[in-house]
């Protein structure tokens, strides 16, 4: 079964954090920056007086043995807590930035952080960014993106961002530092930075944050199904008879749930039934015999027992119909009940 994770991997300064944060805000789900976990280990190691010769499994062992790393949820989102302390902004210091990369190449450090990272997906859909989320941590993540940008753009972004660069840094010096880090992150033996085979490549050069987030949301939405219109679906005018759209919406919804690893039958077996309580349909253009229709369905609202699924029907690029179907969840006794967590976890709400 797919994991409820939107994985965003990519090299340093590719805009992952900004995009992951904006995406999580749009979807109203949590966001985890896994680079901060490696930075936290670097921060603690530095505090414990680590020296270059200790940058190996044996050298890190006494540090990991006494280190406890947790996430505390507060008003300003998640905060990393290391042995009762909050390193906060210190995690972005140039010193920590430089040390996090060799630290992250040490196998025992990666091993140590694996279960912590996997536990994040236990309570619903999350956005997680890093280097190996789609390849090692969650190879079965529901959505995977590999984000990058041109070396110049990344150097500019890092410099404008401030904090992580040393005083007097220039675009050239930052570009060299980023290239070195890329080289180290992608050639290390354990979990090197690389695009997962099934990840969608996104080059964000020259694009605004909004544009990248919209692109990603569109990909998340476009879990679509296709259907060729048979003659029997058309009326005397040769266009698809309106009542057939209800069946199309059902078909698309069933396929969306099946793709999410949650077949309709499974929900019924768990004792949840989803009868339709309302349908709104808006027609923009008509479909004809033999047209290849593309259906894009998303969960657009979950509130209490209400589940709203929006299905858009396209022919090529042309939007033909938008259907908004409200389902009311009921239990075996026929009483309204909350939409079950298994469903919320499988399908992100895309408003
Ligand atoms: O994304 P960042 O710059 O905060 O990451 C800090 C370091 O941690 C970076 O050099 C690569 C490493 N890292 C990793 O190896 N795997 C991850 N999932 C995230 C970060």
Coordinates of C-alpha atoms and ligand atoms in Angstrom, one line a residue:
X1 CA 0.0 0.0 0.0
X2 CA 1.3 3.5 -0.9
X3 CA 2.4 5.7 2.0
X4 CA 0.5 9.0 2.5
X5 CA 3.6 11.0 1.7
X6 CA 4.4 13.8 -0.8
X7 CA 8.2 13.3 -1.2
X8 CA 10.2 16.3 -2.4
X9 CA 13.9 15.4 -3.0
X10 CA 16.5 17.5 -4.6
X11 CA 19.9 19.1 -4.2
X12 CA 20.9 21.9 -1.8
X13 CA 19.3 25.3 -2.4
X14 CA 16.9 24.0 -5.0
X15 CA 14.0 25.6 -3.2
X16 CA 12.7 22.4 -1.6
X17 CA 12.0 23.9 1.8
X18 CA 10.1 26.9 0.4
X19 CA 8.1 24.8 -2.0
X20 CA 7.4 22.0 0.6
X21 CA 6.3 24.6 3.1
X22 CA 4.0 26.4 0.6
X23 CA 2.6 23.1 -0.6
X24 CA 1.9 21.9 2.9
X25 CA 0.1 25.2 3.7
X26 CA -2.1 24.9 0.6
X27 CA -3.0 21.3 1.5
X28 CA -3.2 22.1 5.2
X29 CA -1.0 19.2 6.2
X30 CA 2.3 19.0 8.1
X31 CA 5.7 19.5 6.5
X32 CA 8.9 17.9 7.6
X33 CA 12.3 19.2 6.6
X34 CA 14.6 16.1 7.0
X35 CA 17.8 18.1 6.3
X36 CA 17.2 19.6 9.8
X37 CA 17.5 16.2 11.3
X38 CA 21.0 15.8 9.9
X39 CA 21.7 19.4 10.9
X40 CA 20.6 18.5 14.4
X41 CA 23.0 15.6 14.6
X42 CA 25.8 18.0 13.4
X43 CA 24.8 20.6 16.0
X44 CA 24.9 18.1 18.8
X45 CA 28.1 16.5 17.5
X46 CA 29.7 20.0 17.5
X47 CA 28.5 20.6 21.0
X48 CA 30.1 17.3 22.0
X49 CA 33.4 18.5 20.5
X50 CA 33.5 16.3 17.4
X51 CA 36.7 16.6 15.4
X52 CA 37.4 15.7 11.7
X53 CA 38.8 12.3 12.7
X54 CA 35.5 11.4 14.3
X55 CA 33.5 11.7 11.1
X56 CA 32.9 7.9 10.8
X57 CA 30.6 5.3 12.4
X58 CA 32.9 4.7 15.4
X59 CA 33.4 8.4 16.1
X60 CA 29.7 9.1 16.0
X61 CA 28.7 6.1 18.1
X62 CA 29.2 7.8 21.5
X63 CA 27.3 10.8 20.3
X64 CA 24.3 8.9 18.9
X65 CA 24.2 6.7 22.0
X66 CA 23.4 9.7 24.2
X67 CA 21.4 11.8 21.7
X68 CA 17.6 12.1 21.8
X69 CA 15.9 13.9 19.0
X70 CA 12.2 14.7 19.0
X71 CA 9.8 17.0 17.3
X72 CA 7.7 19.3 19.4
X73 CA 4.5 20.7 17.8
X74 CA 3.9 24.3 18.8
X75 CA 2.2 27.4 17.5
X76 CA 4.9 28.1 15.0
X77 CA 4.9 24.5 13.6
X78 CA 7.3 21.8 14.4
X79 CA 10.5 22.5 16.5
X80 CA 13.4 20.1 16.8
X81 CA 14.4 19.3 20.4
X82 CA 17.7 17.7 21.1
X83 CA 18.2 16.4 24.6
X84 CA 15.8 19.0 25.9
X85 CA 17.3 21.9 24.0
X86 CA 15.9 23.8 20.9
X87 CA 18.7 24.6 18.5
X88 CA 16.3 26.6 16.3
X89 CA 18.0 29.0 13.9
X90 CA 21.4 27.7 14.9
X91 CA 20.7 24.8 12.6
X92 CA 21.2 27.1 9.6
X93 CA 24.6 28.4 10.6
X94 CA 27.3 28.1 7.9
X95 CA 29.3 25.9 10.3
X96 CA 26.4 23.4 10.8
X97 CA 25.6 23.6 7.0
X98 CA 29.1 22.5 6.3
X99 CA 29.2 19.7 8.9
X100 CA 25.8 18.3 8.1
X101 CA 26.9 17.0 4.7
X102 CA 29.8 14.7 5.8
X103 CA 27.7 13.7 8.9
X104 CA 24.8 12.7 6.6
X105 CA 27.2 10.4 4.7
X106 CA 27.9 8.3 7.8
X107 CA 25.9 5.0 7.5
X108 CA 25.1 4.8 11.3
X109 CA 23.7 8.3 11.3
X110 CA 21.4 7.5 8.4
X111 CA 20.3 4.3 10.0
X112 CA 19.7 6.1 13.3
X113 CA 17.3 8.5 11.6
X114 CA 15.4 6.1 9.5
X115 CA 12.7 5.0 11.9
X116 CA 12.2 8.5 13.2
X117 CA 11.5 9.6 9.6
X118 CA 9.2 6.7 8.8
X119 CA 7.1 7.3 11.9
X120 CA 6.1 10.8 10.6
X121 CA 3.8 9.1 8.0
X122 CA 1.8 7.3 10.7
X123 CA -0.8 10.0 11.3
X124 CA -1.9 11.1 7.8
X125 CA -0.7 12.8 4.7
X126 CA 2.5 14.8 5.0
X127 CA 5.0 16.7 2.8
X128 CA 8.5 15.5 3.4
X129 CA 11.6 17.0 1.8
X130 CA 15.2 15.8 1.7
X131 CA 17.5 13.8 -0.5
X132 CA 16.4 10.2 -0.2
X133 CA 12.7 10.4 0.8
X134 CA 11.4 8.9 -2.5
X135 CA 14.3 6.4 -2.8
X136 CA 15.1 5.1 0.7
X137 CA 12.8 6.4 3.4
X138 CA 9.5 6.0 1.5
X139 CA 10.1 4.2 -1.8
X140 CA 6.3 3.6 -1.7
X141 CA 5.4 7.3 -1.2
X142 CA 2.2 8.2 -2.9
X143 CA 3.7 11.2 -4.7
X144 CA 7.3 11.9 -5.6
X145 CA 9.0 15.0 -7.0
X146 CA 12.6 15.8 -7.7
X147 CA 13.1 19.5 -7.5
X148 CA 16.1 21.3 -8.9
X149 CA 17.2 24.6 -10.5
X150 CA 20.1 25.9 -12.4
X151 CA 23.4 26.3 -10.4
X152 CA 23.4 30.1 -10.8
X153 CA 19.8 30.4 -9.6
X154 CA 20.5 28.2 -6.6
X155 CA 23.5 30.2 -5.7
X156 CA 21.5 33.4 -5.9
X157 CA 18.7 32.0 -3.8
X158 CA 21.1 30.8 -1.1
X159 CA 22.8 34.2 -1.0
X160 CA 19.5 36.1 -0.9
X161 CA 18.3 33.8 1.8
X162 CA 21.2 34.8 4.1
X163 CA 22.1 33.1 7.3
X164 CA 23.7 30.0 5.7
X165 CA 26.5 31.7 3.9
X166 CA 29.7 33.1 5.4
X167 CA 30.4 36.9 5.4
X168 CA 31.8 38.1 2.1
X169 CA 30.3 35.2 0.1
X170 CA 29.7 35.9 -3.6
X171 CA 27.5 34.1 -6.2
X172 CA 30.6 32.4 -7.4
X173 CA 31.8 31.2 -4.0
X174 CA 28.4 30.0 -3.1
X175 CA 28.0 28.2 -6.4
X176 CA 31.3 26.4 -5.7
X177 CA 30.2 25.5 -2.2
X178 CA 26.9 24.2 -3.5
X179 CA 28.5 22.1 -6.2
X180 CA 30.9 20.5 -3.7
X181 CA 27.9 19.6 -1.5
X182 CA 26.0 18.2 -4.5
X183 CA 29.0 16.1 -5.4
X184 CA 29.4 14.8 -1.9
X185 CA 25.6 14.2 -1.4
X186 CA 25.3 12.4 -4.7
X187 CA 28.4 10.2 -4.6
X188 CA 28.2 9.0 -1.1
X189 CA 27.7 5.2 -0.7
X190 CA 24.6 5.2 1.4
X191 CA 21.4 6.8 0.2
X192 CA 23.0 9.1 -2.4
X193 CA 21.0 12.0 -3.7
X194 CA 19.3 10.8 -6.8
X195 CA 16.0 11.0 -8.5
X196 CA 13.7 8.0 -7.9
X197 CA 12.7 6.3 -11.1
X198 CA 9.0 7.2 -10.5
X199 CA 9.6 10.8 -9.3
X200 CA 8.4 13.7 -11.4
X201 CA 11.3 16.0 -12.3
X202 CA 10.6 19.7 -11.7
X203 CA 13.1 22.4 -12.8
X204 CA 12.1 25.5 -10.9
X205 CA 14.5 27.9 -12.7
X206 CA 12.7 31.1 -13.5
X207 CA 9.5 30.0 -11.9
X208 CA 7.8 31.6 -9.0
X209 CA 6.9 29.7 -5.8
X210 CA 3.2 29.9 -6.8
X211 CA 4.0 28.4 -10.2
X212 CA 6.0 25.5 -8.8
X213 CA 3.3 24.7 -6.2
X214 CA 0.6 24.9 -8.8
X215 CA 2.6 22.6 -11.1
X216 CA 3.0 20.0 -8.2
X217 CA -0.7 20.3 -7.2
X218 CA -1.7 19.7 -10.8
X219 CA 0.4 16.6 -10.9
X220 CA -1.1 15.4 -7.6
X221 CA -4.6 16.1 -9.0
X222 CA -3.9 14.4 -12.3
X223 CA -4.4 10.9 -11.1
X224 CA -6.8 10.4 -13.9
X225 CA -8.7 7.8 -15.7
X226 CA -9.7 7.6 -19.3
X227 CA -12.8 6.5 -21.1
X228 CA -13.8 6.3 -24.7
X229 CA -17.4 7.3 -25.3
X230 CA -19.5 4.4 -26.8
X231 CA -22.4 5.1 -29.1
X232 CA -24.8 4.0 -26.4
X233 CA -23.9 7.0 -24.2
X234 CA -25.0 9.6 -26.7
X235 CA -28.4 11.0 -27.4
X236 CA -30.2 11.9 -30.6
X237 CA -28.1 15.0 -31.0
X238 CA -25.0 12.9 -31.0
X239 CA -23.7 14.3 -27.7
X240 CA -23.2 12.5 -24.4
X241 CA -26.5 12.2 -22.6
X242 CA -26.3 14.3 -19.3
X243 CA -27.3 11.4 -17.0
X244 CA -24.3 9.4 -18.1
X245 CA -22.0 11.9 -16.3
X246 CA -23.2 10.6 -13.0
X247 CA -21.9 7.2 -13.9
X248 CA -18.7 8.7 -15.1
X249 CA -18.2 10.5 -11.8
X250 CA -18.7 7.2 -9.9
X251 CA -16.3 5.4 -12.2
X252 CA -13.6 8.1 -11.6
X253 CA -14.2 8.2 -7.9
X254 CA -13.9 4.4 -7.7
X255 CA -10.6 4.5 -9.6
X256 CA -9.3 7.3 -7.6
X257 CA -9.9 5.4 -4.3
X258 CA -8.4 2.2 -5.8
X259 CA -5.3 4.2 -6.9
X260 CA -5.0 5.5 -3.4
X261 CA -4.8 1.9 -2.2
X262 CA -8.3 2.1 -0.7
X263 CA -10.8 0.2 -2.9
X264 CA -14.4 1.1 -2.3
X265 CA -15.0 -2.5 -1.2
X266 CA -12.4 -2.1 1.5
X267 CA -14.2 0.8 3.0
X268 CA -17.5 -1.1 3.0
X269 CA -15.8 -4.0 4.7
X270 CA -14.6 -1.6 7.4
X271 CA -18.2 -0.7 7.9
X272 CA -18.3 2.7 6.0
X273 CA -20.7 3.4 3.2
X274 CA -20.7 6.5 1.1
X275 CA -24.0 7.2 -0.5
X276 CA -24.3 10.3 -2.7
X277 CA -26.2 13.2 -1.1
X278 CA -25.8 15.9 -3.6
X279 CA -24.4 16.4 -7.2
X280 CA -23.7 19.7 -8.9
X281 CA -22.8 19.6 -12.5
X282 CA -21.6 22.4 -14.7
X283 CA -21.3 21.9 -18.4
X284 CA -18.9 23.9 -20.5
X285 CA -18.8 22.0 -23.7
X286 CA -20.3 18.7 -25.1
X287 CA -18.7 15.3 -25.6
X288 CA -19.5 13.1 -28.6
X289 CA -19.3 9.5 -29.7
X290 CA -15.7 8.1 -29.7
X291 CA -14.2 11.1 -27.8
X292 CA -11.5 10.0 -25.4
X293 CA -12.6 11.5 -22.1
X294 CA -10.1 12.2 -19.3
X295 CA -11.4 12.3 -15.7
X296 CA -9.5 14.1 -13.0
X297 CA -10.9 13.5 -9.5
X298 CA -9.8 15.0 -6.3
X299 CA -11.1 15.1 -2.7
X300 CA -11.9 18.7 -2.4
X301 CA -13.4 18.8 1.1
X302 CA -13.7 16.5 4.1
X303 CA -15.8 17.8 7.0
X304 CA -17.5 15.5 9.6
X305 CA -19.4 12.9 7.6
X306 CA -19.2 15.0 4.4
X307 CA -16.8 14.0 1.6
X308 CA -16.8 16.2 -1.5
X309 CA -15.2 14.8 -4.7
X310 CA -14.7 17.2 -7.6
X311 CA -14.3 15.5 -11.0
X312 CA -13.3 17.4 -14.1
X313 CA -13.9 15.8 -17.5
X314 CA -11.6 16.9 -20.3
X315 CA -11.3 16.0 -23.9
X316 CA -7.7 16.8 -24.7
X317 CA -7.0 20.1 -23.0
X318 CA -10.6 21.2 -23.1
X319 CA -12.7 21.2 -19.9
X320 CA -16.1 19.8 -20.7
X321 CA -17.8 19.3 -17.4
X322 CA -17.1 19.8 -13.7
X323 CA -19.0 17.7 -11.3
X324 CA -19.1 18.2 -7.5
X325 CA -20.4 15.2 -5.7
X326 CA -21.1 15.2 -2.0
X327 CA -21.1 11.9 -0.3
X328 CA -22.4 11.4 3.3
X329 CA -20.6 8.7 5.2
X330 CA -22.8 6.3 7.1
X331 CA -22.0 3.3 9.2
X332 CA -23.6 -0.2 9.1
X333 CA -26.6 1.0 11.1
X334 CA -27.2 3.7 8.5
X335 CA -26.2 6.5 10.9
X336 CA -24.0 9.4 9.7
X337 CA -20.4 9.0 10.9
X338 CA -17.1 10.9 10.5
X339 CA -15.1 10.2 7.4
X340 CA -12.7 7.4 8.5
X341 CA -9.0 8.2 9.0
X342 CA -8.0 5.6 6.4
X343 CA -9.7 7.7 3.8
X344 CA -8.3 11.0 5.0
X345 CA -4.8 9.5 5.0
X346 CA -5.1 8.0 1.6
X347 CA -6.4 11.1 -0.3
X348 CA -5.1 14.6 0.5
X349 CA -7.8 17.3 0.4
X350 CA -7.0 19.7 -2.5
X351 CA -9.1 22.8 -1.9
Ligands
LIG1 O1 18.5 20.2 2.9 P1 19.6 20.7 3.8 O2 20.6 21.6 3.2 O3 19.1 21.3 5.1 O4 20.4 19.3 4.2 C1 21.5 19.3 5.1 C2 22.4 18.1 4.7 O5 21.8 16.9 5.1 C3 22.8 18.0 3.2 O6 24.1 18.2 3.0 C4 22.4 16.7 2.8 C5 21.9 16.0 4.0 N1 20.5 15.4 3.8 C6 20.5 14.0 3.5 O7 21.6 13.4 3.3 N2 19.3 13.4 3.4 C7 18.2 14.0 3.6 N3 17.0 13.4 3.5 C8 18.2 15.4 3.9 C9 19.4 16.0 4.0

